[in-house]
Amino acid sequence: MQTIHDISRYPGCPSAVCVGVFDGVHLGHQSLIGKLIGDATARGLASVVVTFEPHPRIVLSKGNDRVGLLTTPHEREEAFAQTGVDYLIVVPFTREFSDLTALDFLKDFLVEKLNAKYLLLGYNHHFGSDDIPPSQYPELAASLGIETATGEAFLLPGNVKVSSTEVRNALADGDVRVASALLGRDYSVEGDVVHGDAIGRKLGFRTANIVPASQNKLIPADGVYACRVSFDGNAPLDAVVNVGTRPTLGGDDRRIEAHVLDFLGDVYGGHATIHFVARLRGEKKFDNLEELSRQIAVDVEAAKEAL
């Protein structure tokens, strides 16, 4: 896959295009991109995904709406690379861009810049500032020589709908198992490893404090989780991860602290990726450090079983 941040650098080969934010690149997105690749191959076209950075809600909310992103730009690109699509076009999203009509977007971007011959639409996708109903997209595209098709909603067994909203709802509840089932992979958070207060060392459970790479990244609900953590791209290690304010210690800032099982290496200053596997319990305030230490020992055993 080739990633292009300047659309004028697209080589100009006839293309089959799919457009969207694709936050999470969940199973529904993956199914849609799989169809795009198959349809492109059948027509002898390059498969092209067009996405946006930053997230449109960040731009249009004027900073008043904090967007919990399921994927950072780097994570999203990595997820798309796994699909086998030929090109990922990242378009800067601005207020001026949001003012484009549906016809302008089709003509100025898809036809003139991407030589689009085929457009695959998501089942609920809308575009253009003029609020043209999706039922009119095929006629509008056909007037520009673009064939269109519409993907179907992706459902898991039991008619469970897969969407970015459903993934966010699951994470807000701390249900990382459901979130991962919708994504088709464990939900992950990456960031730098920094020094904390060294309380974990005193308790007999060293922890690594991890600062997320993006302030807009959605962090699962406060609680204790069984996770796998990889440092600087190395093989993942089993861990117990606490997300929250550490009420027993009188904390007031939200932190992510990972106690890696059976590991004594020095990871400070490195980069970590946390893969959330299961929620063990909610965050709780204990009467003293001894009670907290005993509970962490219980959490360690629960994490070993979950992992």
Coordinates of C-alpha atoms in Angstrom, one line a residue:
M1 CA 0.0 0.0 0.0
Q2 CA 1.2 3.5 -0.8
T3 CA 0.1 6.3 1.5
I4 CA -0.3 9.8 -0.2
H5 CA -0.8 13.0 1.8
D6 CA -0.7 15.3 -1.2
I7 CA -3.5 14.1 -3.6
S8 CA -1.7 15.8 -6.5
R9 CA 0.9 13.1 -6.2
Y10 CA -1.5 10.3 -7.1
P11 CA -0.1 8.7 -10.3
G12 CA -3.3 9.1 -12.2
C13 CA -4.2 5.4 -12.9
P14 CA -8.0 4.7 -13.3
S15 CA -9.3 4.0 -9.8
A16 CA -12.0 2.4 -7.8
V17 CA -12.6 4.6 -4.7
C18 CA -14.1 4.4 -1.3
V19 CA -14.4 7.5 0.9
G20 CA -14.8 7.8 4.7
V21 CA -13.2 8.6 8.0
F22 CA -12.9 4.8 8.8
D23 CA -12.0 5.4 12.5
G24 CA -11.2 2.1 14.0
V25 CA -11.0 0.3 10.6
H26 CA -13.4 -2.2 12.2
L27 CA -14.8 -5.4 10.7
G28 CA -17.4 -3.4 8.8
H29 CA -14.8 -1.2 7.3
Q30 CA -12.6 -4.2 6.5
S31 CA -15.5 -5.9 4.7
L32 CA -16.2 -2.8 2.7
I33 CA -12.6 -2.5 1.7
G34 CA -12.5 -6.1 0.8
K35 CA -15.4 -5.5 -1.6
L36 CA -13.6 -2.5 -3.0
I37 CA -10.5 -4.5 -3.8
G38 CA -12.4 -7.3 -5.4
D39 CA -14.5 -4.9 -7.5
A40 CA -11.4 -2.9 -8.5
T41 CA -9.6 -6.1 -9.6
A42 CA -12.6 -7.2 -11.6
R43 CA -12.6 -3.9 -13.5
G44 CA -8.8 -3.5 -13.9
L45 CA -8.7 -0.5 -11.6
A46 CA -6.4 0.6 -8.7
S47 CA -8.1 0.3 -5.3
V48 CA -8.1 3.7 -3.5
V49 CA -9.3 4.6 0.0
V50 CA -9.8 8.3 0.6
T51 CA -9.8 9.4 4.3
F52 CA -9.4 12.6 6.2
E53 CA -7.1 14.1 8.9
P54 CA -8.0 15.5 11.3
H55 CA -11.3 13.9 12.1
P56 CA -14.1 16.2 10.7
R57 CA -15.7 16.5 14.1
I58 CA -12.6 18.0 15.5
V59 CA -12.7 20.7 12.9
L60 CA -16.4 21.4 12.8
S61 CA -16.9 21.4 16.6
K62 CA -14.6 24.4 17.0
G63 CA -12.8 22.5 19.7
N64 CA -15.9 22.2 21.9
D65 CA -16.4 18.5 21.2
R66 CA -13.7 16.2 22.4
V67 CA -13.5 13.3 19.9
G68 CA -12.5 9.9 21.3
L69 CA -10.6 8.4 18.4
L70 CA -10.4 4.6 18.1
T71 CA -7.2 4.9 15.9
T72 CA -4.5 7.5 15.6
P73 CA -3.4 8.3 12.1
H74 CA -0.5 6.0 12.4
E75 CA -2.7 3.1 13.7
R76 CA -5.3 3.7 11.0
E77 CA -2.6 3.6 8.3
E78 CA -1.2 0.3 9.7
A79 CA -4.7 -1.2 9.8
F80 CA -5.3 -0.2 6.2
A81 CA -2.0 -1.7 5.1
Q82 CA -3.3 -5.1 6.3
T83 CA -6.2 -4.9 4.0
G84 CA -4.2 -5.0 0.8
V85 CA -5.6 -1.8 -0.7
D86 CA -3.4 -0.2 -3.3
Y87 CA -3.5 3.5 -2.2
L88 CA -4.5 5.4 0.9
I89 CA -5.1 9.0 0.2
V90 CA -5.2 11.2 3.3
V91 CA -7.0 14.5 2.6
P92 CA -6.5 17.5 5.0
F93 CA -10.0 18.2 6.4
T94 CA -10.7 22.0 6.7
R95 CA -13.8 24.1 6.9
E96 CA -13.2 25.1 3.3
F97 CA -13.2 21.5 2.3
S98 CA -16.4 20.9 4.2
D99 CA -18.1 23.6 2.1
L100 CA -17.7 21.5 -1.1
T101 CA -21.0 20.3 -2.6
A102 CA -21.4 16.7 -3.5
L103 CA -20.9 17.5 -7.2
D104 CA -17.8 19.5 -6.5
F105 CA -16.3 16.7 -4.5
L106 CA -17.1 14.1 -7.1
K107 CA -15.8 16.3 -10.0
D108 CA -12.8 18.1 -8.4
F109 CA -11.5 15.3 -6.3
L110 CA -12.6 11.9 -7.5
V111 CA -12.6 12.5 -11.3
E112 CA -9.9 15.2 -11.8
K113 CA -7.4 14.1 -9.1
L114 CA -8.0 10.4 -8.8
N115 CA -9.3 9.5 -12.3
A116 CA -12.2 7.6 -10.5
K117 CA -14.2 5.2 -12.6
Y118 CA -16.0 3.4 -9.8
L119 CA -17.2 4.6 -6.4
L120 CA -18.1 2.2 -3.6
L121 CA -20.4 3.9 -1.0
G122 CA -20.9 2.9 2.6
Y123 CA -24.5 1.9 3.5
N124 CA -24.9 5.1 5.6
H125 CA -22.3 7.4 4.0
H126 CA -23.2 11.1 3.2
F127 CA -21.0 13.7 1.6
G128 CA -21.3 17.3 0.3
S129 CA -22.5 20.4 2.0
D130 CA -25.7 20.6 0.0
D131 CA -27.3 17.6 1.8
I132 CA -28.2 15.7 -1.4
P133 CA -29.9 12.4 -0.4
P134 CA -27.7 9.3 -0.9
S135 CA -30.4 8.0 -3.3
Q136 CA -29.3 10.7 -5.8
Y137 CA -25.5 9.8 -5.6
P138 CA -25.6 7.2 -8.4
E139 CA -27.2 9.6 -10.9
L140 CA -24.9 12.4 -9.9
A141 CA -21.8 10.1 -10.3
A142 CA -23.1 8.7 -13.5
S143 CA -23.2 12.1 -15.0
L144 CA -19.4 12.2 -14.5
G145 CA -18.8 8.7 -15.8
I146 CA -18.5 7.1 -12.4
E147 CA -20.1 3.7 -11.8
T148 CA -21.4 3.3 -8.2
A149 CA -22.3 0.5 -5.8
T150 CA -23.3 0.6 -2.1
G151 CA -22.0 -1.8 0.6
E152 CA -24.2 -3.4 3.1
A153 CA -24.2 -3.1 6.9
F154 CA -21.9 -5.6 8.5
L155 CA -23.5 -7.8 11.2
L156 CA -22.0 -10.3 13.6
P157 CA -23.9 -13.5 14.5
G158 CA -27.0 -12.5 16.4
N159 CA -27.5 -9.4 14.2
V160 CA -25.0 -7.4 16.2
K161 CA -24.3 -4.3 14.3
V162 CA -20.7 -3.3 13.7
S163 CA -20.0 0.5 13.8
S164 CA -17.5 2.9 15.3
T165 CA -20.2 4.1 17.6
E166 CA -20.7 0.6 19.0
V167 CA -17.0 0.2 19.6
R168 CA -16.9 3.5 21.5
N169 CA -19.9 2.5 23.6
A170 CA -18.2 -0.8 24.5
L171 CA -15.0 1.0 25.5
A172 CA -16.9 3.5 27.6
D173 CA -18.3 0.6 29.5
G174 CA -14.9 -1.0 29.8
D175 CA -16.1 -4.0 27.8
V176 CA -12.9 -4.4 25.8
R177 CA -13.8 -8.0 24.7
V178 CA -16.9 -6.6 22.8
A179 CA -14.8 -3.8 21.4
S180 CA -12.2 -6.2 20.2
A181 CA -14.8 -8.5 18.6
L182 CA -16.2 -5.5 16.6
L183 CA -12.7 -4.4 15.6
G184 CA -11.5 -7.9 14.6
R185 CA -8.4 -7.3 16.8
D186 CA -7.6 -6.3 20.4
Y187 CA -8.2 -2.7 21.1
S188 CA -4.8 -0.9 21.6
V189 CA -3.3 2.3 22.9
E190 CA 0.2 3.3 22.2
G191 CA 2.4 5.9 23.9
D192 CA 5.7 6.8 25.6
V193 CA 6.8 5.2 28.8
V194 CA 7.6 7.8 31.5
H195 CA 8.5 7.7 35.2
G196 CA 5.7 7.8 37.8
D197 CA 5.7 8.1 41.6
A198 CA 7.5 4.8 42.2
I199 CA 4.6 3.6 44.5
G200 CA 4.3 0.3 42.6
R201 CA 7.9 -0.5 43.4
K202 CA 7.2 0.0 47.1
L203 CA 4.2 -2.3 46.8
G204 CA 6.3 -5.0 45.1
F205 CA 4.7 -4.5 41.7
R206 CA 6.7 -2.2 39.4
T207 CA 4.7 -0.3 36.9
A208 CA 5.4 1.6 33.7
N209 CA 3.4 4.8 33.2
I210 CA 2.3 5.2 29.6
V211 CA 1.3 8.5 28.1
P212 CA -1.0 8.1 25.1
A213 CA 0.5 9.3 21.8
S214 CA -2.7 11.4 21.0
Q215 CA -4.8 13.3 23.5
N216 CA -7.8 12.5 21.3
K217 CA -7.3 8.7 21.7
L218 CA -10.2 7.0 23.4
I219 CA -9.1 5.2 26.6
P220 CA -11.2 2.4 28.0
A221 CA -13.3 3.1 31.2
D222 CA -11.4 3.3 34.5
G223 CA -10.5 -0.1 35.8
V224 CA -8.0 -2.9 35.9
Y225 CA -7.4 -4.9 32.7
A226 CA -5.6 -8.0 31.6
C227 CA -3.4 -6.9 28.7
R228 CA -0.5 -7.7 26.5
V229 CA 2.1 -4.9 26.2
S230 CA 4.9 -4.6 23.6
F231 CA 7.8 -2.2 24.1
D232 CA 9.6 -0.7 21.1
G233 CA 8.0 -3.2 18.7
N234 CA 9.2 -6.3 20.6
A235 CA 7.1 -9.4 21.3
P236 CA 4.1 -8.6 23.6
L237 CA 4.3 -9.5 27.3
D238 CA 1.5 -10.3 29.7
A239 CA 0.5 -7.4 32.0
V240 CA -2.0 -6.0 34.5
V241 CA -3.0 -2.5 33.5
N242 CA -4.7 0.1 35.7
V243 CA -6.6 2.9 34.0
G244 CA -7.8 5.7 36.4
T245 CA -6.9 8.2 39.1
R246 CA -5.5 5.9 41.7
P247 CA -8.0 6.8 44.5
T248 CA -6.1 4.9 47.2
L249 CA -3.1 7.1 46.6
G250 CA -5.1 10.3 46.5
G251 CA -4.5 10.8 42.7
D252 CA -6.5 13.3 40.7
D253 CA -5.0 12.8 37.2
R254 CA -6.0 9.9 34.9
R255 CA -3.1 7.6 34.2
I256 CA -2.4 4.3 32.5
E257 CA 0.0 2.1 34.5
A258 CA 1.2 -1.3 33.4
H259 CA 2.6 -4.0 35.6
V260 CA 4.3 -6.4 33.3
L261 CA 4.3 -10.0 34.7
D262 CA 7.7 -11.7 35.2
F263 CA 9.6 -8.8 33.6
L264 CA 12.4 -6.8 35.2
G265 CA 13.8 -4.9 32.2
D266 CA 14.2 -1.1 31.9
V267 CA 11.6 0.3 29.5
Y268 CA 11.6 4.0 30.6
G269 CA 12.0 6.4 27.7
G270 CA 10.7 3.8 25.2
H271 CA 7.5 3.3 23.3
A272 CA 4.8 0.9 24.3
T273 CA 1.6 -0.5 22.8
I274 CA -1.1 -1.9 25.1
H275 CA -3.4 -4.5 23.7
F276 CA -6.5 -4.7 26.0
V277 CA -7.8 -8.3 26.4
A278 CA -10.2 -8.4 29.3
R279 CA -11.5 -6.1 32.1
L280 CA -10.8 -7.6 35.5
R281 CA -12.6 -5.1 37.8
G282 CA -13.5 -1.5 38.3
E283 CA -11.1 0.9 40.0
K284 CA -11.6 0.9 43.8
K285 CA -10.3 2.9 46.8
F286 CA -8.6 0.7 49.4
D287 CA -8.2 1.7 53.1
N288 CA -4.4 1.3 53.0
L289 CA -1.5 0.2 50.8
E290 CA -1.4 -3.3 52.3
E291 CA -5.0 -3.9 51.1
L292 CA -4.1 -2.5 47.7
S293 CA -1.0 -4.8 47.5
R294 CA -3.1 -7.9 48.3
Q295 CA -5.6 -6.9 45.6
I296 CA -2.9 -6.4 43.0
A297 CA -1.7 -9.9 43.7
V298 CA -5.2 -11.2 43.1
D299 CA -5.4 -9.2 39.9
V300 CA -2.1 -10.7 38.7
E301 CA -3.6 -14.2 39.1
A302 CA -6.8 -13.2 37.4
A303 CA -4.8 -11.7 34.5
K304 CA -2.8 -14.9 34.1
E305 CA -6.1 -16.8 33.8
A306 CA -7.6 -14.3 31.4
L307 CA -4.5 -14.3 29.2

